[in-house]
């Protein structure tokens, strides 16, 4: 199983690499790594889904959420403290 870059329409500087597994019944699962630049930031595990498209839709939802939270925390950490 090889990892492949997948375009999830993430913000500039972010990328995603996905490894897919397909069962003999046709269901799919996957493991994805989100990177900011060259730095790995998160590994997402997508449990059994009915097909490849469902894995990608679930991955997109979870990746969007993670990146949004990460960016918000980065802004909060950079904000001056009173």
CSV table of C-alpha atoms in Angstrom, one decimal:
chain,number,residue,atom,x,y,z
A,1,UNK,CA,0.0,0.0,0.0
A,2,UNK,CA,1.5,3.3,-1.1
A,3,UNK,CA,0.7,6.8,0.0
A,4,UNK,CA,-0.5,9.2,-2.6
A,5,UNK,CA,-0.9,13.0,-2.5
A,6,UNK,CA,-4.6,13.9,-2.5
A,7,UNK,CA,-6.0,17.3,-3.2
A,8,UNK,CA,-8.6,18.2,-0.6
A,9,UNK,CA,-8.6,22.0,-1.3
A,10,UNK,CA,-6.8,22.7,1.9
A,11,UNK,CA,-5.5,26.2,2.7
A,12,UNK,CA,-2.2,27.3,1.1
A,13,UNK,CA,0.8,25.5,2.6
A,14,UNK,CA,-1.2,22.4,3.7
A,15,UNK,CA,-1.1,19.0,2.0
A,16,UNK,CA,-2.4,15.5,2.6
A,17,UNK,CA,-1.0,12.1,1.8
A,18,UNK,CA,-3.4,9.1,1.9
A,19,UNK,CA,-3.0,5.4,2.1
A,20,UNK,CA,-6.1,3.4,1.1
A,21,UNK,CA,-7.0,-0.2,1.9
A,22,UNK,CA,-9.8,-2.1,0.2
A,23,UNK,CA,-11.3,-5.2,1.6
A,24,UNK,CA,-12.4,-8.2,-0.4
A,25,UNK,CA,-16.0,-7.1,0.2
A,26,UNK,CA,-15.2,-3.7,-1.5
A,27,UNK,CA,-15.3,-1.5,1.6
A,28,UNK,CA,-12.4,0.9,2.1
A,29,UNK,CA,-10.5,2.4,5.0
A,30,UNK,CA,-7.5,4.8,5.1
A,31,UNK,CA,-4.8,6.5,6.9
A,32,UNK,CA,-3.9,10.1,6.0
A,33,UNK,CA,-1.1,12.4,7.1
A,34,UNK,CA,-1.7,16.2,7.1
A,35,UNK,CA,1.3,18.4,6.6
A,36,UNK,CA,1.9,22.1,7.0
A,37,UNK,CA,4.8,22.7,4.7
A,38,UNK,CA,7.1,19.8,5.3
A,39,UNK,CA,6.0,19.4,8.9
A,40,UNK,CA,3.6,16.5,9.7
A,41,UNK,CA,0.8,17.8,11.9
A,42,UNK,CA,-1.8,15.0,12.2
A,43,UNK,CA,-2.5,11.5,11.2
A,44,UNK,CA,-6.2,10.7,10.6
A,45,UNK,CA,-7.6,7.2,10.5
A,46,UNK,CA,-10.7,6.7,8.4
A,47,UNK,CA,-12.7,3.6,9.5
A,48,UNK,CA,-14.5,1.3,7.0
A,49,UNK,CA,-16.6,3.2,4.5
A,50,UNK,CA,-18.7,1.7,1.7
A,51,UNK,CA,-16.3,2.9,-1.1
A,52,UNK,CA,-13.3,5.1,-1.9
A,53,UNK,CA,-15.5,8.2,-2.5
A,54,UNK,CA,-16.9,7.9,1.0
A,55,UNK,CA,-13.4,7.7,2.5
A,56,UNK,CA,-12.4,10.9,0.7
A,57,UNK,CA,-15.5,12.7,1.8
A,58,UNK,CA,-15.0,11.7,5.4
A,59,UNK,CA,-11.3,12.6,5.2
A,60,UNK,CA,-12.1,16.0,3.7
A,61,UNK,CA,-14.5,16.8,6.6
A,62,UNK,CA,-12.0,15.7,9.2
A,63,UNK,CA,-9.1,17.5,7.6
A,64,UNK,CA,-11.0,20.8,7.2
A,65,UNK,CA,-11.9,20.6,10.9
A,66,UNK,CA,-8.4,19.8,12.0
A,67,UNK,CA,-6.8,22.6,9.9
A,68,UNK,CA,-9.4,25.1,11.1
A,69,UNK,CA,-8.7,24.2,14.8
A,70,UNK,CA,-4.9,24.2,14.3
A,71,UNK,CA,-5.0,27.7,12.6
A,72,UNK,CA,-7.2,29.1,15.4
A,73,UNK,CA,-4.9,27.8,18.1
A,74,UNK,CA,-1.8,29.2,16.3
A,75,UNK,CA,-3.5,32.6,16.2
A,76,UNK,CA,-4.4,32.3,19.9
A,77,UNK,CA,-0.9,31.3,20.8
A,78,UNK,CA,0.5,34.3,18.9
A,79,UNK,CA,-1.9,36.8,20.4
A,80,UNK,CA,-0.4,39.1,23.1
A,81,UNK,CA,-1.4,38.1,26.7
A,82,UNK,CA,-2.7,40.7,29.1
